[in-house]
Coordinates of C-alpha atoms and ligand atoms in Angstrom, one line a residue:
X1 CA -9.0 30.2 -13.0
X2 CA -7.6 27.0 -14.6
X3 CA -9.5 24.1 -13.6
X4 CA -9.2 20.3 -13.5
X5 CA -9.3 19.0 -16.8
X6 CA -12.9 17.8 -18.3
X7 CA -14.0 13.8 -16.3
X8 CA -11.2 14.5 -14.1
X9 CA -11.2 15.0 -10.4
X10 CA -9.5 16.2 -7.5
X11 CA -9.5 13.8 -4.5
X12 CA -9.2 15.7 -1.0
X13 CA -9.2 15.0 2.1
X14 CA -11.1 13.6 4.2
X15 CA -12.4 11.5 1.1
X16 CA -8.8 10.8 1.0
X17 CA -8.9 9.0 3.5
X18 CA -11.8 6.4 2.5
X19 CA -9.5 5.5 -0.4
X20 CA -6.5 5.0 1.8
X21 CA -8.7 2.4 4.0
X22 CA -9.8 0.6 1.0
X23 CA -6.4 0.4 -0.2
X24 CA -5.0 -0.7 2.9
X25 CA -7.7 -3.5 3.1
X26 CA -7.0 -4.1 -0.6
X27 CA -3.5 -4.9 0.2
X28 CA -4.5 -6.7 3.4
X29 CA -6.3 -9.7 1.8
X30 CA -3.3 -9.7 -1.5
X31 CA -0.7 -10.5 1.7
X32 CA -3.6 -13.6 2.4
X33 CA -3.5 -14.9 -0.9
X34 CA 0.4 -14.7 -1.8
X35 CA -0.5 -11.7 -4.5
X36 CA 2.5 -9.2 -4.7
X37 CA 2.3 -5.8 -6.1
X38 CA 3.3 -5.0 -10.0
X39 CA 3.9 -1.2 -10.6
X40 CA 4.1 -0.9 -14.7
X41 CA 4.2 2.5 -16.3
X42 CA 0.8 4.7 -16.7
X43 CA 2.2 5.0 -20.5
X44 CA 2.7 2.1 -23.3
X45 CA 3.1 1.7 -26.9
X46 CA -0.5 2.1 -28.6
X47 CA -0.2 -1.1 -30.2
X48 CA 0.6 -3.3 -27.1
X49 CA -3.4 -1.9 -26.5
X50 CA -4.4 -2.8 -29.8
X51 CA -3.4 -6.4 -29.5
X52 CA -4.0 -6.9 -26.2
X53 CA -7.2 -5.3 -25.5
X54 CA -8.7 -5.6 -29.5
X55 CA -8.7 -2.7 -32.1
X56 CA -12.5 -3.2 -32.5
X57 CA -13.5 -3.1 -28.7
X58 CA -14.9 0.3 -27.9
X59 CA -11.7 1.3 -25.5
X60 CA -9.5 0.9 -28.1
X61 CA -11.3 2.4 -31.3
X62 CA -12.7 5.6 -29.4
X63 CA -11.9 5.9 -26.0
X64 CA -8.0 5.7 -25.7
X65 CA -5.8 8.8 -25.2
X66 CA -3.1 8.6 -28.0
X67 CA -0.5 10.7 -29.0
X68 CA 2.9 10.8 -31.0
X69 CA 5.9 10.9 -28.9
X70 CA 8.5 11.6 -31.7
X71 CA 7.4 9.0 -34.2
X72 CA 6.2 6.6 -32.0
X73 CA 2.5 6.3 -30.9
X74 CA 1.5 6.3 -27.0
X75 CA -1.4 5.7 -24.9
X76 CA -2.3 6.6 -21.5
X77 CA -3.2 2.8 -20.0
X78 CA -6.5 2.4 -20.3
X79 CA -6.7 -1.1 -17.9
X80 CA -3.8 -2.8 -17.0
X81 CA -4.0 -6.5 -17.8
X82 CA -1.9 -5.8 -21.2
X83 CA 0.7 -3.7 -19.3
X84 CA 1.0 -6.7 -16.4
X85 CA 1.0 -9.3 -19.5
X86 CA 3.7 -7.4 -21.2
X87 CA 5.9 -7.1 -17.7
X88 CA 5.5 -10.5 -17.7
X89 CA 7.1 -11.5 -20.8
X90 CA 9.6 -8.8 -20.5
X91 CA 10.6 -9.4 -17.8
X92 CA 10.4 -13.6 -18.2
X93 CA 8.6 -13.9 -15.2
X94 CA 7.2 -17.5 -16.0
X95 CA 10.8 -18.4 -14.9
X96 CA 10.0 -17.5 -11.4
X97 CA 8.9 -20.7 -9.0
X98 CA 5.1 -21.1 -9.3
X99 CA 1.8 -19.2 -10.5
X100 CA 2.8 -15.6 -11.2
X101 CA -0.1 -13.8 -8.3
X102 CA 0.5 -10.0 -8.8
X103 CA -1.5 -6.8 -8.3
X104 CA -1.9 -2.9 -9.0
X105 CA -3.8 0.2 -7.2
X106 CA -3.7 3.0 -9.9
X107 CA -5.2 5.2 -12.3
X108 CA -6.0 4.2 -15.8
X109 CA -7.6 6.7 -18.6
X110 CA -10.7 6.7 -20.9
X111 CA -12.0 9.3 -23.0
X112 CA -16.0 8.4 -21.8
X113 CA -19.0 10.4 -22.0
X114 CA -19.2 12.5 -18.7
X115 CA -21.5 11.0 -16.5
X116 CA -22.3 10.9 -13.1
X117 CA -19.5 8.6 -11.0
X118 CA -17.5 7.6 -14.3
X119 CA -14.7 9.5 -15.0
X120 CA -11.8 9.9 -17.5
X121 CA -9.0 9.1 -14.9
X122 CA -10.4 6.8 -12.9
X123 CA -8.6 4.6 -10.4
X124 CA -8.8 0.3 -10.4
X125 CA -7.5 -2.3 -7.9
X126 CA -7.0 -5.6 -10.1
X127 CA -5.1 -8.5 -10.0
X128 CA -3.6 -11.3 -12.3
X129 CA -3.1 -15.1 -11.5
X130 CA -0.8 -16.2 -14.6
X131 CA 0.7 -19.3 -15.1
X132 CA -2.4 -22.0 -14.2
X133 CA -5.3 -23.1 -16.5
X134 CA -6.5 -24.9 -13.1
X135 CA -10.6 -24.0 -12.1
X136 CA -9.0 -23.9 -8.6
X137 CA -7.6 -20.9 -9.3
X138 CA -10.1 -19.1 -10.8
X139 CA -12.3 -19.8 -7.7
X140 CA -9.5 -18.5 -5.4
X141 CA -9.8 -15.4 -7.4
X142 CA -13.5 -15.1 -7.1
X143 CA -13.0 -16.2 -3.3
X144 CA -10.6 -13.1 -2.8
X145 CA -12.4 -10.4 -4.6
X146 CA -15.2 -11.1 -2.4
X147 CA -13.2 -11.6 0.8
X148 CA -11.7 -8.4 -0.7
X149 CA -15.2 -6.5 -1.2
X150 CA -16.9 -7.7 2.4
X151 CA -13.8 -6.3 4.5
X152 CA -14.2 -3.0 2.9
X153 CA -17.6 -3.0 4.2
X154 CA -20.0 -3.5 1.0
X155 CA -22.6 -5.7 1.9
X156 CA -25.8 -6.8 -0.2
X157 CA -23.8 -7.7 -3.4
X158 CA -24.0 -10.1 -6.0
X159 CA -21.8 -12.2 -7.3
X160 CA -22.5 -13.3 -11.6
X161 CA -19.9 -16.1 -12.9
X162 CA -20.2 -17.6 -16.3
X163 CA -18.1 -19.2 -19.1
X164 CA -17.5 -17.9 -22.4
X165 CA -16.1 -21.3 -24.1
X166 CA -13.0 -21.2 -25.5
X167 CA -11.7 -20.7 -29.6
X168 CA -13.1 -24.5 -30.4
X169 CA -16.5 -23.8 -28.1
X170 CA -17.1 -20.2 -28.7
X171 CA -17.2 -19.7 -33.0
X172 CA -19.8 -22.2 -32.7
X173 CA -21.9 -20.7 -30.6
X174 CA -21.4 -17.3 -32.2
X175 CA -22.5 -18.9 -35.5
X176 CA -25.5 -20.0 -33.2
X177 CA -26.1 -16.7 -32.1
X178 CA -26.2 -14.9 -35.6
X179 CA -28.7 -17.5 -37.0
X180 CA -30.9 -17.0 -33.6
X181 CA -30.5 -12.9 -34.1
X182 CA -31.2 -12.7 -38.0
X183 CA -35.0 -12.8 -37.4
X184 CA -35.3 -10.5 -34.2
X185 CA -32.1 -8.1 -35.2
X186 CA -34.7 -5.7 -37.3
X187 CA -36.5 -5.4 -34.2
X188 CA -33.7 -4.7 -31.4
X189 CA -31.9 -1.5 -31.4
X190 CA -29.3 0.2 -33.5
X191 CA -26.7 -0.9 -32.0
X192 CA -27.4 -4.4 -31.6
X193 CA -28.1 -4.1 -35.5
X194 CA -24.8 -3.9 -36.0
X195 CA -23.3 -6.2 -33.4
X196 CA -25.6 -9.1 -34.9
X197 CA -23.5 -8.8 -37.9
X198 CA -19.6 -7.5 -36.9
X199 CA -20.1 -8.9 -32.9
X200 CA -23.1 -11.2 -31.6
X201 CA -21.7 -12.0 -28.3
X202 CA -22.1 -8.2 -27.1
X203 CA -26.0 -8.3 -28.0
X204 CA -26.3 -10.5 -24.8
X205 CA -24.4 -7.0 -23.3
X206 CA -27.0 -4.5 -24.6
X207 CA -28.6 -2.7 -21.9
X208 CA -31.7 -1.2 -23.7
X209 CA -34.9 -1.9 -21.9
X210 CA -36.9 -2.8 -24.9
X211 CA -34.6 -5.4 -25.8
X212 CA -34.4 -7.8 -23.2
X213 CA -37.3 -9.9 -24.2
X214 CA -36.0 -10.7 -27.4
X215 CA -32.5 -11.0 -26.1
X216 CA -33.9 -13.7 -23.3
X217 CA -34.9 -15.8 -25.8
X218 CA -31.6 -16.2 -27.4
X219 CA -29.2 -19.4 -27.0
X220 CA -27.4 -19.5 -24.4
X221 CA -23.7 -20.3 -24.5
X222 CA -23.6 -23.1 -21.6
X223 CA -25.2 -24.9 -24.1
X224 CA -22.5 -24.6 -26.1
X225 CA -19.9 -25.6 -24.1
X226 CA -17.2 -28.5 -25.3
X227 CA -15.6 -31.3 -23.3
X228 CA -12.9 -29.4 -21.5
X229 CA -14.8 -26.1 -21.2
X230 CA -18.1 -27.8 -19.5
X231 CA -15.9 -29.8 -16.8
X232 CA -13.9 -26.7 -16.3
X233 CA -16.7 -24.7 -15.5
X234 CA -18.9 -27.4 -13.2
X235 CA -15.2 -27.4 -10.9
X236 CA -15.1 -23.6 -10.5
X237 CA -18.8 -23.6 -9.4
X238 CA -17.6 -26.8 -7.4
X239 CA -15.2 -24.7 -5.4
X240 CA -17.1 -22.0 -5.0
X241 CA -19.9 -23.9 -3.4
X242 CA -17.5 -25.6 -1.0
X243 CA -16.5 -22.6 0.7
X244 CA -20.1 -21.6 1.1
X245 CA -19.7 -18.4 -1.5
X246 CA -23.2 -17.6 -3.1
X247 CA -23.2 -17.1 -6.7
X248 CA -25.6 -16.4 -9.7
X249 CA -24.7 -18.3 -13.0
X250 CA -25.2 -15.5 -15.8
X251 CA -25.3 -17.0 -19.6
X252 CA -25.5 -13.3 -20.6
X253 CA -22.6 -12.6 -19.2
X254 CA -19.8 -11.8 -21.8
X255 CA -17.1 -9.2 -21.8
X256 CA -16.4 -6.4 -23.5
X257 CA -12.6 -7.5 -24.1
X258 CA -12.3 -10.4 -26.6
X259 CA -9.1 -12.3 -25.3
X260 CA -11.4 -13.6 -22.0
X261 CA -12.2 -17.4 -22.4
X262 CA -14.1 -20.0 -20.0
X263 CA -14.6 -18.2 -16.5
X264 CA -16.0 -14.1 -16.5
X265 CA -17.2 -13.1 -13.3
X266 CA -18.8 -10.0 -12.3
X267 CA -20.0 -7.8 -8.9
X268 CA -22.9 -5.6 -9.0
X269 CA -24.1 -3.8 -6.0
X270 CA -27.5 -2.5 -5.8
X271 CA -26.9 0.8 -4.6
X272 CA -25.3 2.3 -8.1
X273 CA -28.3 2.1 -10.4
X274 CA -27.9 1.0 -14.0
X275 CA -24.1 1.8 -14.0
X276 CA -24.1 -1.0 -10.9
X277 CA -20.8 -2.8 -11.8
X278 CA -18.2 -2.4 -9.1
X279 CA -16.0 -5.2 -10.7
X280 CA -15.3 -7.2 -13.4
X281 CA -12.8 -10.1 -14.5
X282 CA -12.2 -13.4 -16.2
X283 CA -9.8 -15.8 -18.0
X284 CA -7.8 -15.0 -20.4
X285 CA -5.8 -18.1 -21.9
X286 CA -4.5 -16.7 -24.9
X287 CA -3.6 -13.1 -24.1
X288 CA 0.3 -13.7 -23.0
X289 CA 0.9 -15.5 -26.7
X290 CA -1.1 -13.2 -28.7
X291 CA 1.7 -10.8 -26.9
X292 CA 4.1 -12.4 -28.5
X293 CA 5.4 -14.7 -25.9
X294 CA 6.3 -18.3 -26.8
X295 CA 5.5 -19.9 -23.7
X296 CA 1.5 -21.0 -23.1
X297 CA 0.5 -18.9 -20.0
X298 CA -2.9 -18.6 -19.3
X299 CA -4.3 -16.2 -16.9
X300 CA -7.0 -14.7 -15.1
X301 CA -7.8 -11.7 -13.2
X302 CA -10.3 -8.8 -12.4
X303 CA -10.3 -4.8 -11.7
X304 CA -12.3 -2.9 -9.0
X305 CA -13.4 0.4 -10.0
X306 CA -12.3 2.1 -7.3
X307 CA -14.3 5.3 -7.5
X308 CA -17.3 3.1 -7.4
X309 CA -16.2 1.2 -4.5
X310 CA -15.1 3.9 -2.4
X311 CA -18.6 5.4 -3.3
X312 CA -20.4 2.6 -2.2
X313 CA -18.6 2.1 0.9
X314 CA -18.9 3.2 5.3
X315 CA -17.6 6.9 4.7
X316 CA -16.0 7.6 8.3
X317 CA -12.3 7.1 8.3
X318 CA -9.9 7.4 10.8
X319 CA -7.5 10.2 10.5
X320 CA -8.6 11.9 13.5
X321 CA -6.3 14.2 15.3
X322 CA -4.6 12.3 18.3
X323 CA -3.3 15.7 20.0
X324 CA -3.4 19.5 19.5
X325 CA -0.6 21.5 21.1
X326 CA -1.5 24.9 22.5
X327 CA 1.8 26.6 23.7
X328 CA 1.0 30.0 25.7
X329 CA 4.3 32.6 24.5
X330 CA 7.9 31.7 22.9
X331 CA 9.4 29.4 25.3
X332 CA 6.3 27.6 25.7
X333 CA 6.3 27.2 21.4
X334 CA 10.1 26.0 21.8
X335 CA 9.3 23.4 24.4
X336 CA 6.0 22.6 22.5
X337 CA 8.1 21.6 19.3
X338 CA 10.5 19.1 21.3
X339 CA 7.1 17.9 23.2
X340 CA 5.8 17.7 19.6
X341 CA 8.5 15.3 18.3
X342 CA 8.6 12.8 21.1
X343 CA 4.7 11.9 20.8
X344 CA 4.9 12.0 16.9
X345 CA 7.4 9.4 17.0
X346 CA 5.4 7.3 19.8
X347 CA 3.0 7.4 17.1
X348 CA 0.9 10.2 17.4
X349 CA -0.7 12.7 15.1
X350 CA 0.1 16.0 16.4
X351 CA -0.4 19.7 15.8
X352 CA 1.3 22.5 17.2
X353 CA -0.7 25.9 16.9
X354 CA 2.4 28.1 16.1
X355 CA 0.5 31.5 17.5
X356 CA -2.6 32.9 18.6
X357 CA -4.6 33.1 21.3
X358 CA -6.1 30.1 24.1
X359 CA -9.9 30.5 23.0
X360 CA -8.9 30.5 19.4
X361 CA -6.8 27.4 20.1
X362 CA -9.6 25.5 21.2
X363 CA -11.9 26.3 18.7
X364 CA -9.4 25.6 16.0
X365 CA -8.8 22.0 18.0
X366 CA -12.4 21.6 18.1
X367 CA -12.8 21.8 14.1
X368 CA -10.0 20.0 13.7
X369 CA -11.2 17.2 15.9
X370 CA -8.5 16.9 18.0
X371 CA -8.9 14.0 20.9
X372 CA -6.9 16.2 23.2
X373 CA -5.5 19.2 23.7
X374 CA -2.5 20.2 25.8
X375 CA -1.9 23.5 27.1
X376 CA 1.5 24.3 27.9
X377 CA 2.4 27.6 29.6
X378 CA 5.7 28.8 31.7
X379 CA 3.9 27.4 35.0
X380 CA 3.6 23.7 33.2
X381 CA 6.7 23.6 32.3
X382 CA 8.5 24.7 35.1
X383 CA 6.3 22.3 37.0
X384 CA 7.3 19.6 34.5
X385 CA 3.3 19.0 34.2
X386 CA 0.6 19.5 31.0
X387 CA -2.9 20.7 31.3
X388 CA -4.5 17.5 29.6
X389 CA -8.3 18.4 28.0
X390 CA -10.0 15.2 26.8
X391 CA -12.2 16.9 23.9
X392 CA -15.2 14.1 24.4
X393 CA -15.4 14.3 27.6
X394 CA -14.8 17.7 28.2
X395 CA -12.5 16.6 31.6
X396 CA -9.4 18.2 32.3
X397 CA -6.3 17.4 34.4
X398 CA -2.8 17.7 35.2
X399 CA -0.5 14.9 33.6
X400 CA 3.3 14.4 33.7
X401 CA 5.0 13.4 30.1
X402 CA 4.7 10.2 30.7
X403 CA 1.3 10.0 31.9
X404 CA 0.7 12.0 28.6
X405 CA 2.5 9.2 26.7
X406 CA 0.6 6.5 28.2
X407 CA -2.6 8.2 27.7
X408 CA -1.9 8.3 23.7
X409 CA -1.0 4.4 24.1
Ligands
ZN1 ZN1 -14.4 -24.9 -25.1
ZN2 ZN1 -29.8 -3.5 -28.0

C-alpha cells in the first residue's frame, strides 16, 4: 500500500469541513478590513528564500525542500511573506492607489522533526499590509487577527506584542546582549552557547526550562529603543488600548526571521501545550529593498497555522444533509432525478439513493444525517404529493412540491 508521504496528511471529511468554516470566516473579516486575496505560486527560486527569509535562520539552512529543476534551484515555499514581497515588486504593485492589504490561505512546506500537530505541509492564513510605516496600521493588523481568531470561536487567548528596534536601535542592543550573556552562556544550554556568539537575540527564544532564570535576567530591548522606535511603539499600544484589545508587552519576544523590525506580535492559546503558538507576525521595513526593489516599502503582516487553529477550535460544522431521496422502482428514480435538480438549485443538498430497498434507505439517511427524507413511489407521484419524514422529529406527512420547497426555505 503506498501511503502519504512522511509529516504529511490527508484532510477528510467531515474535518473538512472545520477548515472550510475557518476559511470562510477568515475571508469574512479580510472583506472588513479592505484585504484582497494574493495567490503566488507554491514553488520559487531558492535564493528569493535565502534573501528574504535569511540563509542562517533554521528554515532556510535545514528545513527547506530544494531541488534542481534543470540548472536552476527550487523550493517548495516555506512561508509566504517573500513570495507576496516578490509579487509585489514584480508586479509594481506600489503603483496601485493606497496601502497594498493582501492575503493567502495555503500550504507551505518544512522538512521538521515529526511531532505531534506539526507537520511538513502544513497550511497558514496570513496577511501583508505594505506600503505604510504608520503604528496605526500595525494595530489594525493586531485588531484583525484577533477579530479574525474570536469569530472562529477560540476563546481564552493571549495576545504578546513587542518591538525589536530597528538597524540603528537593534546592533546596540545585541552588543548589549552578548556582553550580558558572556558570563551566564557556560551555564545555559548548547544551543544558546552558540547563539550567544553567531545570534543573541534568539537566546531570549530558547525554550529550555533550566534556562529561564538566567535568561530573565538579561537586558531587555525596550530599553534599548531609539527616538523613532520608542514613539512608534508607545502609539501601537496606544491604539490598541483604545479599542479595548488586551495585550501582554513581551521583551522576550523576538522572531525567528531576521528582516522583522519594531512591532512582533504573537497568539498563544493555552490549550496546545509548549508548542502553543497559533500565530505569529510583525514588521518588516526592510524586506521589499533587500528584494531588490528601489522603492522604500515597509510592511507588516502575520500567519495563522491553520492546523493548529482548526485543532483548537468548536468541531461541529455544518454540512449536514438537507434531503435524502428514496425513489420506490424506475419511474419513481426518473422523477426522483428531476425532483433532485429543482431543490439542488433552490439551494439544497440532496441525495438520491439510486437502488435498494425502503428500510435500507432509511438507515443509510439516518447515517448520513439527512434532515428529511422523501419517499416517492407511483402513488405520490401520480397524486402529485411526497411522503415528507422530518428525521428529528420522527413526524411524517404528505406535502405538495411546493410545500416541500418551502419547507427547505
Ligand atoms: Zn530604532
Ligand atoms: Zn537555551
Amino acid at each position: 500500500m503506498i501511503r502519504a508521504v512522511k509529516g504529511t496528511r490527508d484532510l477528510l471529511p467531515p474535518d473538512t469541513a472545520v477548515w472550510n468554516r475557518v476559511e470562510r470566516i477568515a475571508r469574512e473579516v479580510f472583506r472588513a478590513y479592505n484585504y484582497h486575496e494574493i495567490r503566488t505560486p507554491i514553488l520559487e527560486e531558492t535564493q528569493l528564500f535565502a534573501r528574504g527569509v535569511g540563509a542562517e535562520t533554521d528554515i532556510v539552512s535545514k528545513e527547506m525542500y530544494t531541488f534542481d529543476d534543470h540548472g536552476t534551484s527550487l523550493t517548495l515555499r516555506p512561508e509566504n511573506t517573500a513570495s507576496v514581497i516578490r509579487a509585489y515588486i514584480e508586479h509594481r504593485l506600489d503603483q496601485r492607489p493606497g496601502v497594498q492589504k493582501l492575503y493567502y490561505i495555503g500550504p507551505m512546506f518544512r522538512r521538521e522533526r515529526p511531532q505531534k500537530g506539526r507537520y511538513r505541509q502544513f497550511f497558514q492564513i496570513g496577511a501583508e499590509a505594505i506600503g505604510a510605516d504608520s503604528p496605526f496600521v500595525d494595530a489594525e493588523v493586531i485588531e484583525m487577527v484577533t477579530e479574525m481568531l474570536t469569530r472562529a470561536g477560540l476563546t481564552g487567548f493571549t495576545l504578546l506584542i513587542n518591538s525589536v528596534g530597528c538597524p540603528d536601535c537593534r546592533p546596540k542592543f545585541v552588543a548589549k546582549l552578548k556582553e550580558a550573556l558572556l558570563p551566564v552562556a557556560p551555564s545555559l544550554c548548547t544551543d544558546c552557547q552558540r547563539r550567544a556568539e553567531t545570534n543573541p537575540l534568539r537566546v531570549l527564544d530558547c525554550k529550555v526550562p533550566e534556562d529561564q532564570p538566567a535568561i530573565d535576567q538579561l537586558p531587555s530591548i525596550l530599553d534599548s529603543l531609539c527616538e523613532n522606535c520608542a514613539p512608534h511603539f508607545a502609539a501601537v499600544k496606544g491604539y490598541l488600548n483604545d479599542r479595548s484589545i488586551a495585550f501582554e508587552v513581551k521583551p522576550r519576544l523576538v522572531r525567528g526571521l531576521d528582516y522583522y523590525m519594531r512591532t512582533t506580535f504573537e497568539v498563544t492559546h493555552g490549550n496546545l501545550g509548549s508548542q502553543n503558538s497559533v500565530l505569529g507576525g510583525g514588521r518588516y521595513d526592510g524586506l521589499a529593498e533587500s528584494l531588490g526593489s528601489n522603492v522604500h516599502s515597509p510592511g507588516i503582516g502575520f500567519s495563522i497555522g491553520e492546523d493548529r487553529l482548526v485543532m483548537t477550535v468548536d468541531q461541529t460544522h455544518d454540512d449536514a444533509l438537507d434531503v435524502f431521496l428514496a425513489p420506490l422502482g424506475d419511474a419513481a428514480l426518473r422523477h426522483a432525478g428531476e425532483l433532485a435538480r429543482e431543490l439542488r438549485r433552490a439551494g439544497a443538498s440532496v441525495e438520491v439513493l439510486a437502488g435498494g430497498k425502503l428500510k435500507r434507505a432509511m438507515e443509510l439517511a439516518n447515517k448520513l444525517g439527512a434532515r428529511f427524507v422523501v419517499i416517492l413511489g407511483d402513488d405520490e407521484i401520480a397524486k402529485g404529493e411526497y411522503s415528507l419524514k422530518d428525521m428529528k422529529s420522527g413526524e411524517q406527512q404528505s406535502v405538495t412540491r411546493e410545500q416541500l420547497l418551502q419547507r427547505l426555505q
